[in-house]
PDB file of C-alpha atoms in Angstrom:
ATOM      1  CA  UNK A 207      38.402   2.960  12.166  1.00 65.00           C
ATOM      2  CA  UNK A 208      39.837   6.419  12.772  1.00 82.00           C
ATOM      3  CA  UNK A 209      38.174   8.234  15.657  1.00 88.00           C
ATOM      4  CA  UNK A 210      37.567  11.259  13.408  1.00 90.00           C
ATOM      5  CA  UNK A 211      35.590   9.167  10.932  1.00 94.00           C
ATOM      6  CA  UNK A 212      33.653   7.394  13.684  1.00 94.00           C
ATOM      7  CA  UNK A 213      32.725  10.702  15.290  1.00 95.00           C
ATOM      8  CA  UNK A 214      31.593  12.204  11.982  1.00 96.00           C
ATOM      9  CA  UNK A 215      29.372   9.201  11.253  1.00 97.00           C
ATOM     10  CA  UNK A 216      27.902   9.324  14.758  1.00 97.00           C
ATOM     11  CA  UNK A 217      26.994  12.986  14.332  1.00 96.00           C
ATOM     12  CA  UNK A 218      25.659  12.538  10.807  1.00 97.00           C
ATOM     13  CA  UNK A 219      23.183  10.073  12.274  1.00 97.00           C
ATOM     14  CA  UNK A 220      22.282  12.500  15.039  1.00 96.00           C
ATOM     15  CA  UNK A 221      21.952  15.574  12.836  1.00 97.00           C
ATOM     16  CA  UNK A 222      19.718  13.938  10.227  1.00 97.00           C
ATOM     17  CA  UNK A 223      17.510  12.464  12.943  1.00 96.00           C
ATOM     18  CA  UNK A 224      17.434  15.835  14.726  1.00 95.00           C
ATOM     19  CA  UNK A 225      16.259  17.591  11.579  1.00 95.00           C
ATOM     20  CA  UNK A 226      13.514  15.034  10.986  1.00 95.00           C
ATOM     21  CA  UNK A 227      12.302  14.940  14.578  1.00 92.00           C
ATOM     22  CA  UNK A 228      12.416  18.724  14.919  1.00 92.00           C
ATOM     23  CA  UNK A 229      10.175  18.910  11.865  1.00 91.00           C
ATOM     24  CA  UNK A 230       7.804  16.460  13.531  1.00 88.00           C
ATOM     25  CA  UNK A 231       7.758  18.361  16.841  1.00 86.00           C
ATOM     26  CA  UNK A 232       7.193  21.766  15.228  1.00 88.00           C
ATOM     27  CA  UNK A 233       4.494  20.229  13.044  1.00 84.00           C
ATOM     28  CA  UNK A 234       2.688  18.990  16.173  1.00 79.00           C
ATOM     29  CA  UNK A 235       2.994  22.440  17.712  1.00 81.00           C
ATOM     30  CA  UNK A 236       1.768  24.163  14.543  1.00 81.00           C
ATOM     31  CA  UNK A 237      -1.257  21.865  14.331  1.00 77.00           C
ATOM     32  CA  UNK A 238      -2.040  22.459  17.999  1.00 75.00           C
ATOM     33  CA  UNK A 239      -2.252  26.203  17.397  1.00 79.00           C
ATOM     34  CA  UNK A 240      -4.512  25.646  14.393  1.00 74.00           C
ATOM     35  CA  UNK A 241      -6.800  23.122  16.111  1.00 72.00           C
ATOM     36  CA  UNK A 242      -7.370  25.049  19.329  1.00 72.00           C
ATOM     37  CA  UNK A 243      -8.202  28.742  18.812  1.00 74.00           C
ATOM     38  CA  UNK A 244      -8.281  29.265  22.585  1.00 76.00           C
ATOM     39  CA  UNK A 245      -4.719  28.169  23.235  1.00 76.00           C
ATOM     40  CA  UNK A 246      -2.351  30.815  24.593  1.00 81.00           C
ATOM     41  CA  UNK A 247       0.069  31.128  21.675  1.00 83.00           C
ATOM     42  CA  UNK A 248       2.818  32.875  23.628  1.00 84.00           C
ATOM     43  CA  UNK A 249       2.688  30.340  26.470  1.00 82.00           C
ATOM     44  CA  UNK A 250       2.636  27.351  24.101  1.00 81.00           C
ATOM     45  CA  UNK A 251       5.514  28.714  22.022  1.00 86.00           C
ATOM     46  CA  UNK A 252       7.506  29.558  25.132  1.00 84.00           C
ATOM     47  CA  UNK A 253       7.014  26.044  26.515  1.00 80.00           C
ATOM     48  CA  UNK A 254       8.190  24.492  23.244  1.00 83.00           C
ATOM     49  CA  UNK A 255      11.293  26.683  23.069  1.00 86.00           C
ATOM     50  CA  UNK A 256      12.067  25.806  26.683  1.00 84.00           C
ATOM     51  CA  UNK A 257      11.752  22.078  26.005  1.00 80.00           C
ATOM     52  CA  UNK A 258      13.989  22.406  22.941  1.00 85.00           C
ATOM     53  CA  UNK A 259      16.554  24.375  24.939  1.00 82.00           C
ATOM     54  CA  UNK A 260      16.601  27.553  22.846  1.00 81.00           C
ATOM     55  CA  UNK A 261      15.221  31.085  23.012  1.00 70.00           C
ATOM     56  CA  UNK A 262      15.520  31.526  26.767  1.00 68.00           C
ATOM     57  CA  UNK A 263      15.740  35.315  26.347  1.00 76.00           C
ATOM     58  CA  UNK A 264      12.785  35.641  23.954  1.00 78.00           C
ATOM     59  CA  UNK A 265       9.817  37.503  25.386  1.00 79.00           C
ATOM     60  CA  UNK A 266       6.271  36.655  24.263  1.00 77.00           C
ATOM     61  CA  UNK A 267       7.317  34.285  21.448  1.00 83.00           C
ATOM     62  CA  UNK A 268       4.923  33.648  18.583  1.00 85.00           C
ATOM     63  CA  UNK A 269       4.611  30.879  16.001  1.00 84.00           C
ATOM     64  CA  UNK A 270       6.891  32.806  13.656  1.00 85.00           C
ATOM     65  CA  UNK A 271       9.520  32.893  16.415  1.00 87.00           C
ATOM     66  CA  UNK A 272       9.400  29.111  16.731  1.00 87.00           C
ATOM     67  CA  UNK A 273       9.852  28.689  12.979  1.00 87.00           C
ATOM     68  CA  UNK A 274      12.748  31.147  12.901  1.00 88.00           C
ATOM     69  CA  UNK A 275      14.635  29.598  15.831  1.00 89.00           C
ATOM     70  CA  UNK A 276      13.895  25.881  15.464  1.00 90.00           C
ATOM     71  CA  UNK A 277      13.593  25.545  11.697  1.00 89.00           C
ATOM     72  CA  UNK A 278      15.369  28.266   9.741  1.00 88.00           C
ATOM     73  CA  UNK A 279      18.306  29.416  11.870  1.00 88.00           C
ATOM     74  CA  UNK A 280      21.471  28.507   9.952  1.00 88.00           C
ATOM     75  CA  UNK A 281      23.830  29.473  12.770  1.00 88.00           C
ATOM     76  CA  UNK A 282      23.010  26.636  15.169  1.00 88.00           C
ATOM     77  CA  UNK A 283      22.819  22.865  14.861  1.00 91.00           C
ATOM     78  CA  UNK A 284      19.672  22.944  17.022  1.00 90.00           C
ATOM     79  CA  UNK A 285      17.568  24.063  14.052  1.00 92.00           C
ATOM     80  CA  UNK A 286      16.447  21.994  11.079  1.00 94.00           C
ATOM     81  CA  UNK A 287      18.469  23.932   8.520  1.00 94.00           C
ATOM     82  CA  UNK A 288      21.518  24.072  10.792  1.00 94.00           C
ATOM     83  CA  UNK A 289      21.380  20.341  11.523  1.00 95.00           C
ATOM     84  CA  UNK A 290      21.186  19.445   7.835  1.00 96.00           C
ATOM     85  CA  UNK A 291      24.082  21.789   7.091  1.00 95.00           C
ATOM     86  CA  UNK A 292      26.179  20.111   9.805  1.00 96.00           C
ATOM     87  CA  UNK A 293      25.242  16.648   8.514  1.00 96.00           C
ATOM     88  CA  UNK A 294      26.405  17.606   5.023  1.00 96.00           C
ATOM     89  CA  UNK A 295      29.679  19.059   6.305  1.00 95.00           C
ATOM     90  CA  UNK A 296      30.414  15.888   8.272  1.00 96.00           C
ATOM     91  CA  UNK A 297      29.509  13.725   5.278  1.00 96.00           C
ATOM     92  CA  UNK A 298      31.886  15.712   3.088  1.00 94.00           C
ATOM     93  CA  UNK A 299      34.780  14.526   5.263  1.00 93.00           C
ATOM     94  CA  UNK A 300      33.836  10.827   5.265  1.00 94.00           C
ATOM     95  CA  UNK A 301      32.816  10.272   1.664  1.00 94.00           C
ATOM     96  CA  UNK A 302      35.177   7.300   1.486  1.00 93.00           C
ATOM     97  CA  UNK A 303      33.101   5.300   3.993  1.00 95.00           C
ATOM     98  CA  UNK A 304      29.549   6.233   2.967  1.00 96.00           C
ATOM     99  CA  UNK A 305      27.939   5.437  -0.360  1.00 96.00           C
ATOM    100  CA  UNK A 306      27.819   7.993  -3.147  1.00 96.00           C
ATOM    101  CA  UNK A 307      24.017   7.852  -2.997  1.00 96.00           C
ATOM    102  CA  UNK A 308      24.064   8.920   0.654  1.00 97.00           C
ATOM    103  CA  UNK A 309      26.345  11.853  -0.093  1.00 96.00           C
ATOM    104  CA  UNK A 310      24.235  12.918  -3.072  1.00 96.00           C
ATOM    105  CA  UNK A 311      21.098  12.763  -0.918  1.00 96.00           C
ATOM    106  CA  UNK A 312      22.543  15.071   1.751  1.00 96.00           C
ATOM    107  CA  UNK A 313      24.141  17.383  -0.787  1.00 95.00           C
ATOM    108  CA  UNK A 314      20.958  17.714  -2.846  1.00 95.00           C
ATOM    109  CA  UNK A 315      18.883  18.236   0.300  1.00 94.00           C
ATOM    110  CA  UNK A 316      21.173  21.037   1.411  1.00 92.00           C
ATOM    111  CA  UNK A 317      21.006  22.795  -1.953  1.00 91.00           C
ATOM    112  CA  UNK A 318      17.211  22.477  -2.080  1.00 91.00           C
ATOM    113  CA  UNK A 319      16.810  24.053   1.349  1.00 88.00           C
ATOM    114  CA  UNK A 320      17.017  27.589  -0.021  1.00 80.00           C
ATOM    115  CA  UNK A 321      13.801  27.463  -2.005  1.00 78.00           C
ATOM    116  CA  UNK A 322      12.095  25.380   0.674  1.00 74.00           C
ATOM    117  CA  UNK A 323      12.924  27.864   3.426  1.00 72.00           C
ATOM    118  CA  UNK A 324      11.632  30.692   1.232  1.00 67.00           C
ATOM    119  CA  UNK A 325       8.357  28.805   0.865  1.00 61.00           C
ATOM    120  CA  UNK A 326       8.259  28.220   4.625  1.00 57.00           C
ATOM    121  CA  UNK A 327       8.731  31.920   5.307  1.00 56.00           C
ATOM    122  CA  UNK A 328       5.844  32.639   2.951  1.00 50.00           C
ATOM    123  CA  UNK A 329       3.501  30.398   4.941  1.00 56.00           C
ATOM    124  CA  UNK A 330       4.224  26.966   3.488  1.00 69.00           C
ATOM    125  CA  UNK A 331       5.444  25.440   6.750  1.00 81.00           C
ATOM    126  CA  UNK A 332       3.665  22.124   6.287  1.00 82.00           C
ATOM    127  CA  UNK A 333       5.287  21.519   2.900  1.00 85.00           C
ATOM    128  CA  UNK A 334       8.689  22.377   4.368  1.00 89.00           C
ATOM    129  CA  UNK A 335       8.262  19.890   7.225  1.00 90.00           C
ATOM    130  CA  UNK A 336       7.118  17.177   4.825  1.00 90.00           C
ATOM    131  CA  UNK A 337      10.160  17.821   2.639  1.00 92.00           C
ATOM    132  CA  UNK A 338      12.525  17.436   5.606  1.00 94.00           C
ATOM    133  CA  UNK A 339      10.851  14.227   6.780  1.00 93.00           C
ATOM    134  CA  UNK A 340      10.906  12.717   3.300  1.00 94.00           C
ATOM    135  CA  UNK A 341      14.579  13.544   2.721  1.00 95.00           C
ATOM    136  CA  UNK A 342      15.549  12.122   6.109  1.00 96.00           C
ATOM    137  CA  UNK A 343      13.642   8.937   5.286  1.00 95.00           C
ATOM    138  CA  UNK A 344      15.427   8.699   1.928  1.00 97.00           C
ATOM    139  CA  UNK A 345      18.796   9.061   3.648  1.00 97.00           C
ATOM    140  CA  UNK A 346      17.942   6.407   6.246  1.00 96.00           C
ATOM    141  CA  UNK A 347      16.787   4.033   3.522  1.00 96.00           C
ATOM    142  CA  UNK A 348      19.956   4.580   1.504  1.00 97.00           C
ATOM    143  CA  UNK A 349      22.101   3.964   4.576  1.00 96.00           C
ATOM    144  CA  UNK A 350      20.338   0.686   5.304  1.00 95.00           C
ATOM    145  CA  UNK A 351      20.432  -0.497   1.693  1.00 96.00           C
ATOM    146  CA  UNK A 352      23.895   0.628   0.554  1.00 96.00           C
ATOM    147  CA  UNK A 353      26.202   0.302   3.585  1.00 96.00           C
ATOM    148  CA  UNK A 354      27.906  -2.857   4.765  1.00 95.00           C
ATOM    149  CA  UNK A 355      27.023  -3.843   8.322  1.00 94.00           C
ATOM    150  CA  UNK A 356      30.401  -2.730   9.618  1.00 94.00           C
ATOM    151  CA  UNK A 357      31.489  -0.203  12.233  1.00 95.00           C
ATOM    152  CA  UNK A 358      30.650   2.742   9.961  1.00 95.00           C
ATOM    153  CA  UNK A 359      27.031   1.607   9.761  1.00 96.00           C
ATOM    154  CA  UNK A 360      26.973   0.947  13.509  1.00 96.00           C
ATOM    155  CA  UNK A 361      28.197   4.426  14.461  1.00 97.00           C
ATOM    156  CA  UNK A 362      25.661   5.991  12.114  1.00 97.00           C
ATOM    157  CA  UNK A 363      22.872   3.924  13.667  1.00 96.00           C
ATOM    158  CA  UNK A 364      24.095   4.617  17.190  1.00 97.00           C
ATOM    159  CA  UNK A 365      23.885   8.363  16.653  1.00 96.00           C
ATOM    160  CA  UNK A 366      20.461   8.081  15.059  1.00 97.00           C
ATOM    161  CA  UNK A 367      19.102   5.949  17.915  1.00 97.00           C
ATOM    162  CA  UNK A 368      20.365   8.246  20.674  1.00 97.00           C
ATOM    163  CA  UNK A 369      18.974  11.333  18.969  1.00 96.00           C
ATOM    164  CA  UNK A 370      15.645   9.587  18.452  1.00 95.00           C
ATOM    165  CA  UNK A 371      15.417   8.807  22.171  1.00 96.00           C
ATOM    166  CA  UNK A 372      16.086  12.426  23.070  1.00 94.00           C
ATOM    167  CA  UNK A 373      13.704  13.900  20.511  1.00 91.00           C
ATOM    168  CA  UNK A 374      10.862  11.488  21.280  1.00 92.00           C
ATOM    169  CA  UNK A 375      11.218  12.495  24.925  1.00 91.00           C
ATOM    170  CA  UNK A 376      10.974  16.148  23.888  1.00 87.00           C
ATOM    171  CA  UNK A 377       7.885  15.434  21.786  1.00 84.00           C
ATOM    172  CA  UNK A 378       6.189  13.650  24.685  1.00 87.00           C
ATOM    173  CA  UNK A 379       7.137  16.470  27.036  1.00 84.00           C
ATOM    174  CA  UNK A 380       5.567  19.121  24.806  1.00 77.00           C
ATOM    175  CA  UNK A 381       2.361  17.120  24.410  1.00 76.00           C
ATOM    176  CA  UNK A 382       2.074  16.105  28.080  1.00 76.00           C
ATOM    177  CA  UNK A 383       2.434  19.741  29.148  1.00 65.00           C
ATOM    178  CA  UNK A 384      -0.597  20.679  27.038  1.00 60.00           C
ATOM    179  CA  UNK A 385      -4.186  19.623  27.432  1.00 52.00           C
ATOM    180  CA  UNK A 386      -4.405  15.865  27.017  1.00 51.00           C
ATOM    181  CA  UNK A 387      -7.394  15.716  24.698  1.00 56.00           C
ATOM    182  CA  UNK A 388      -7.549  12.827  22.265  1.00 60.00           C
ATOM    183  CA  UNK A 389      -7.478  15.099  19.197  1.00 65.00           C
ATOM    184  CA  UNK A 390      -4.080  16.456  20.178  1.00 72.00           C
ATOM    185  CA  UNK A 391      -2.731  12.963  20.731  1.00 83.00           C
ATOM    186  CA  UNK A 392      -3.987  11.848  17.326  1.00 84.00           C
ATOM    187  CA  UNK A 393      -1.934  14.657  15.807  1.00 78.00           C
ATOM    188  CA  UNK A 394       1.078  13.649  17.895  1.00 81.00           C
ATOM    189  CA  UNK A 395       0.842  10.016  16.812  1.00 88.00           C
ATOM    190  CA  UNK A 396       0.469  11.012  13.174  1.00 83.00           C
ATOM    191  CA  UNK A 397       3.508  13.261  13.315  1.00 79.00           C
ATOM    192  CA  UNK A 398       5.483  10.296  14.689  1.00 84.00           C
ATOM    193  CA  UNK A 399       4.099   8.095  11.893  1.00 86.00           C
ATOM    194  CA  UNK A 400       2.605   6.060  14.735  1.00 91.00           C
ATOM    195  CA  UNK A 401      -1.149   6.527  14.374  1.00 91.00           C
ATOM    196  CA  UNK A 402      -1.835   3.428  12.282  1.00 94.00           C
ATOM    197  CA  UNK A 403       0.545   1.322  14.377  1.00 95.00           C
ATOM    198  CA  UNK A 404      -1.241   2.514  17.531  1.00 95.00           C
ATOM    199  CA  UNK A 405      -4.673   1.611  16.130  1.00 95.00           C
ATOM    200  CA  UNK A 406      -3.479  -1.844  15.068  1.00 95.00           C
ATOM    201  CA  UNK A 407      -2.006  -2.405  18.534  1.00 95.00           C
ATOM    202  CA  UNK A 408      -4.867  -1.227  20.769  1.00 94.00           C
ATOM    203  CA  UNK A 409      -7.850  -1.434  18.382  1.00 92.00           C
ATOM    204  CA  UNK A 410      -9.616   1.460  20.075  1.00 89.00           C
ATOM    205  CA  UNK A 411      -9.865   5.237  19.920  1.00 87.00           C
ATOM    206  CA  UNK A 412      -6.818   7.243  20.893  1.00 88.00           C
ATOM    207  CA  UNK A 413      -6.427   7.715  24.629  1.00 86.00           C
ATOM    208  CA  UNK A 414      -3.791  10.033  26.097  1.00 84.00           C
ATOM    209  CA  UNK A 415      -2.388   7.447  28.522  1.00 86.00           C
ATOM    210  CA  UNK A 416      -2.266   4.691  25.921  1.00 91.00           C
ATOM    211  CA  UNK A 417      -0.678   7.006  23.356  1.00 90.00           C
ATOM    212  CA  UNK A 418       2.017   8.032  25.837  1.00 89.00           C
ATOM    213  CA  UNK A 419       2.537   4.383  26.774  1.00 92.00           C
ATOM    214  CA  UNK A 420       2.902   3.431  23.109  1.00 94.00           C
ATOM    215  CA  UNK A 421       5.477   6.124  22.311  1.00 93.00           C
ATOM    216  CA  UNK A 422       7.380   5.439  25.509  1.00 94.00           C
ATOM    217  CA  UNK A 423       7.342   1.665  25.974  1.00 94.00           C
ATOM    218  CA  UNK A 424       6.301  -0.219  22.847  1.00 94.00           C
ATOM    219  CA  UNK A 425       8.943  -2.827  21.998  1.00 94.00           C
ATOM    220  CA  UNK A 426       8.035  -3.188  18.329  1.00 95.00           C
ATOM    221  CA  UNK A 427       7.531   0.400  17.183  1.00 96.00           C
ATOM    222  CA  UNK A 428      10.964   1.751  16.131  1.00 94.00           C
ATOM    223  CA  UNK A 429      10.329   5.325  17.260  1.00 94.00           C
ATOM    224  CA  UNK A 430       9.390   4.490  20.832  1.00 95.00           C
ATOM    225  CA  UNK A 431      11.818   5.486  23.556  1.00 96.00           C
ATOM    226  CA  UNK A 432      12.264   1.882  24.693  1.00 96.00           C
ATOM    227  CA  UNK A 433      12.906   0.525  21.190  1.00 96.00           C
ATOM    228  CA  UNK A 434      15.418   3.286  20.424  1.00 97.00           C
ATOM    229  CA  UNK A 435      17.289   2.704  23.687  1.00 97.00           C
ATOM    230  CA  UNK A 436      17.434  -1.006  22.902  1.00 96.00           C
ATOM    231  CA  UNK A 437      18.764  -0.289  19.416  1.00 97.00           C
ATOM    232  CA  UNK A 438      21.482   1.993  20.795  1.00 96.00           C
ATOM    233  CA  UNK A 439      22.478  -0.732  23.247  1.00 95.00           C
ATOM    234  CA  UNK A 440      22.761  -3.286  20.445  1.00 95.00           C
ATOM    235  CA  UNK A 441      24.945  -0.992  18.353  1.00 95.00           C
ATOM    236  CA  UNK A 442      27.234  -0.413  21.345  1.00 94.00           C
ATOM    237  CA  UNK A 443      27.428  -4.144  22.041  1.00 92.00           C
ATOM    238  CA  UNK A 444      28.498  -4.748  18.438  1.00 93.00           C
ATOM    239  CA  UNK A 445      31.074  -1.959  18.537  1.00 92.00           C
ATOM    240  CA  UNK A 446      32.582  -3.049  21.837  1.00 84.00           C
ATOM    241  CA  UNK A 447      31.735  -6.675  22.686  1.00 77.00           C
ATOM    242  CA  UNK A 448      32.094  -7.614  26.328  1.00 68.00           C
ATOM    243  CA  UNK A 449      34.957 -10.057  26.786  1.00 61.00           C
ATOM    244  CA  UNK A 450      34.828 -10.254  30.564  1.00 64.00           C
ATOM    245  CA  UNK A 451      32.570 -12.245  32.844  1.00 62.00           C
ATOM    246  CA  UNK A 452      31.460  -9.306  34.989  1.00 66.00           C
ATOM    247  CA  UNK A 453      29.727  -6.064  34.033  1.00 63.00           C
ATOM    248  CA  UNK A 454      29.340  -4.303  30.712  1.00 61.00           C
ATOM    249  CA  UNK A 455      32.031  -3.459  28.229  1.00 64.00           C
ATOM    250  CA  UNK A 456      31.810   0.321  28.555  1.00 83.00           C
ATOM    251  CA  UNK A 457      30.195   3.111  30.534  1.00 90.00           C
ATOM    252  CA  UNK A 458      27.824   4.177  27.756  1.00 93.00           C
ATOM    253  CA  UNK A 459      26.272   0.732  27.561  1.00 92.00           C
ATOM    254  CA  UNK A 460      25.775   0.634  31.333  1.00 93.00           C
ATOM    255  CA  UNK A 461      24.129   4.074  31.327  1.00 95.00           C
ATOM    256  CA  UNK A 462      21.717   3.172  28.543  1.00 95.00           C
ATOM    257  CA  UNK A 463      21.038  -0.225  30.087  1.00 94.00           C
ATOM    258  CA  UNK A 464      20.011   1.380  33.372  1.00 94.00           C
ATOM    259  CA  UNK A 465      17.722   3.823  31.567  1.00 95.00           C
ATOM    260  CA  UNK A 466      16.103   1.005  29.599  1.00 95.00           C
ATOM    261  CA  UNK A 467      15.550  -1.218  32.627  1.00 94.00           C
ATOM    262  CA  UNK A 468      14.005   1.701  34.540  1.00 92.00           C
ATOM    263  CA  UNK A 469      11.376   1.817  31.817  1.00 93.00           C
ATOM    264  CA  UNK A 470      11.087  -1.922  31.307  1.00 90.00           C
ATOM    265  CA  UNK A 471      10.588  -3.034  34.894  1.00 90.00           C
ATOM    266  CA  UNK A 472       8.343  -0.273  36.191  1.00 87.00           C
ATOM    267  CA  UNK A 473       4.622  -0.543  35.646  1.00 85.00           C
ATOM    268  CA  UNK A 474       2.815   1.894  33.394  1.00 84.00           C
ATOM    269  CA  UNK A 475       0.865   3.052  36.431  1.00 85.00           C
ATOM    270  CA  UNK A 476       4.125   4.126  38.048  1.00 87.00           C
ATOM    271  CA  UNK A 477       5.592   5.796  34.972  1.00 88.00           C
ATOM    272  CA  UNK A 478       2.756   7.928  33.625  1.00 85.00           C
ATOM    273  CA  UNK A 479       1.916   9.985  36.758  1.00 86.00           C
ATOM    274  CA  UNK A 480       5.558  11.054  36.903  1.00 87.00           C
ATOM    275  CA  UNK A 481       6.117  11.181  33.145  1.00 88.00           C
ATOM    276  CA  UNK A 482       7.929  14.557  32.894  1.00 89.00           C
ATOM    277  CA  UNK A 483      10.512  13.449  35.465  1.00 92.00           C
ATOM    278  CA  UNK A 484      10.891  10.061  33.754  1.00 93.00           C
ATOM    279  CA  UNK A 485      11.527  11.787  30.429  1.00 93.00           C
ATOM    280  CA  UNK A 486      14.082  14.158  31.968  1.00 93.00           C
ATOM    281  CA  UNK A 487      15.887  11.172  33.470  1.00 95.00           C
ATOM    282  CA  UNK A 488      16.065   9.432  30.089  1.00 96.00           C
ATOM    283  CA  UNK A 489      17.343  12.600  28.426  1.00 95.00           C
ATOM    284  CA  UNK A 490      20.028  12.954  31.098  1.00 95.00           C
ATOM    285  CA  UNK A 491      21.072   9.364  30.424  1.00 96.00           C
ATOM    286  CA  UNK A 492      21.445  10.212  26.721  1.00 96.00           C
ATOM    287  CA  UNK A 493      23.711  13.149  27.569  1.00 95.00           C
ATOM    288  CA  UNK A 494      25.870  11.006  29.848  1.00 96.00           C
ATOM    289  CA  UNK A 495      25.992   8.207  27.286  1.00 96.00           C
ATOM    290  CA  UNK A 496      27.088  10.645  24.570  1.00 95.00           C
ATOM    291  CA  UNK A 497      29.930  11.855  26.788  1.00 94.00           C
ATOM    292  CA  UNK A 498      30.938   8.264  27.536  1.00 94.00           C
ATOM    293  CA  UNK A 499      30.873   7.353  23.833  1.00 95.00           C
ATOM    294  CA  UNK A 500      33.051  10.359  23.021  1.00 94.00           C
ATOM    295  CA  UNK A 501      35.549   9.398  25.716  1.00 92.00           C
ATOM    296  CA  UNK A 502      35.617   5.745  24.619  1.00 91.00           C
ATOM    297  CA  UNK A 503      35.648   6.047  20.834  1.00 92.00           C
ATOM    298  CA  UNK A 504      36.368   9.636  19.810  1.00 90.00           C
ATOM    299  CA  UNK A 505      39.042  10.817  22.222  1.00 72.00           C
ATOM    300  CA  UNK A 506      41.920  12.172  20.176  1.00 61.00           C
ATOM    301  CA  UNK A 507      45.337  10.856  21.052  1.00 51.00           C
ATOM    302  CA  UNK A 508      47.781  13.584  21.975  1.00 52.00           C
ATOM    303  CA  UNK A 509      50.606  14.033  19.555  1.00 52.00           C
ATOM    304  CA  UNK A 510      53.956  12.710  20.704  1.00 53.00           C
ATOM    305  CA  UNK A 511      56.214  15.737  21.230  1.00 56.00           C
ATOM    306  CA  UNK A 512      59.248  15.838  18.976  1.00 51.00           C
ATOM    307  CA  UNK A 513      62.546  16.599  20.635  1.00 49.00           C
ATOM    308  CA  UNK A 514      65.571  17.751  18.734  1.00 50.00           C
ATOM    309  CA  UNK A 515      68.298  15.180  18.818  1.00 49.00           C
ATOM    310  CA  UNK A 516      71.426  16.144  20.663  1.00 46.00           C
ATOM    311  CA  UNK A 517      74.744  15.440  18.974  1.00 49.00           C
ATOM    312  CA  UNK A 518      76.311  12.207  20.044  1.00 50.00           C
ATOM    313  CA  UNK A 519      79.387  13.000  22.035  1.00 49.00           C
ATOM    314  CA  UNK A 520      81.240   9.824  21.499  1.00 44.00           C
TER     315      UNK A 520
END
């Protein structure tokens, strides 16, 4: 597969997942402000923008600032609208390797964003977030049901898994920084589509430590950090099988493997007291793994310089 196509598929997976997870994170934040009238809006909004890595120069941000920067800004791929625009542009260039249904889903989503963003600006944020989550779910379902299990599907899934790790870490960071009341964690679990799965697993009321444990370490829930790291590892193993008897096949797989084992073989009692640092470490591993993937699979080969032939002086 051409490196250009592989890279586009990788980033389509990341951008669609980023849009969906950003909608989930902002939804959690929006509900927090509605549920707790005593929360400091400027401090909460500033903390969220800091975790998401945007708006460092914004003073006294409000809820409208969060929506503008993280949801509606078309100029950056860090926002929902910008991520979906980038996903569509990448899909336009690889239409020969994705199904027509996948392209139509992204294209229709992009063209529907105009009226949805207008509704969001008018106060219909919840409907906008639900629209983004539903369209991302449709795209994921189409990818799983219409693509052959070849390298194109693997790169798409690899990008989606890495972005999910990063965004779940961001979601946990925003929640852990706030008051850890059970009501807030119920909202967090619901926005991750994890509330029912949590209740079936623990069969008790939501507890902050158990909720964090579930989203971080559960092996069976696909949005947990551990499960997403494991999925990314599997996609890398399929893309670059190890032929040797020593070590892994590539740097990205080693980086993700170390991050996963740090979670897997440390007790919950060790992880939770130092959760913010654990999450930062996992996010750093995702950044390093992305760089390693780019170097291994996407590095463009330099063009061979053409030299004018000299006349043969025979």
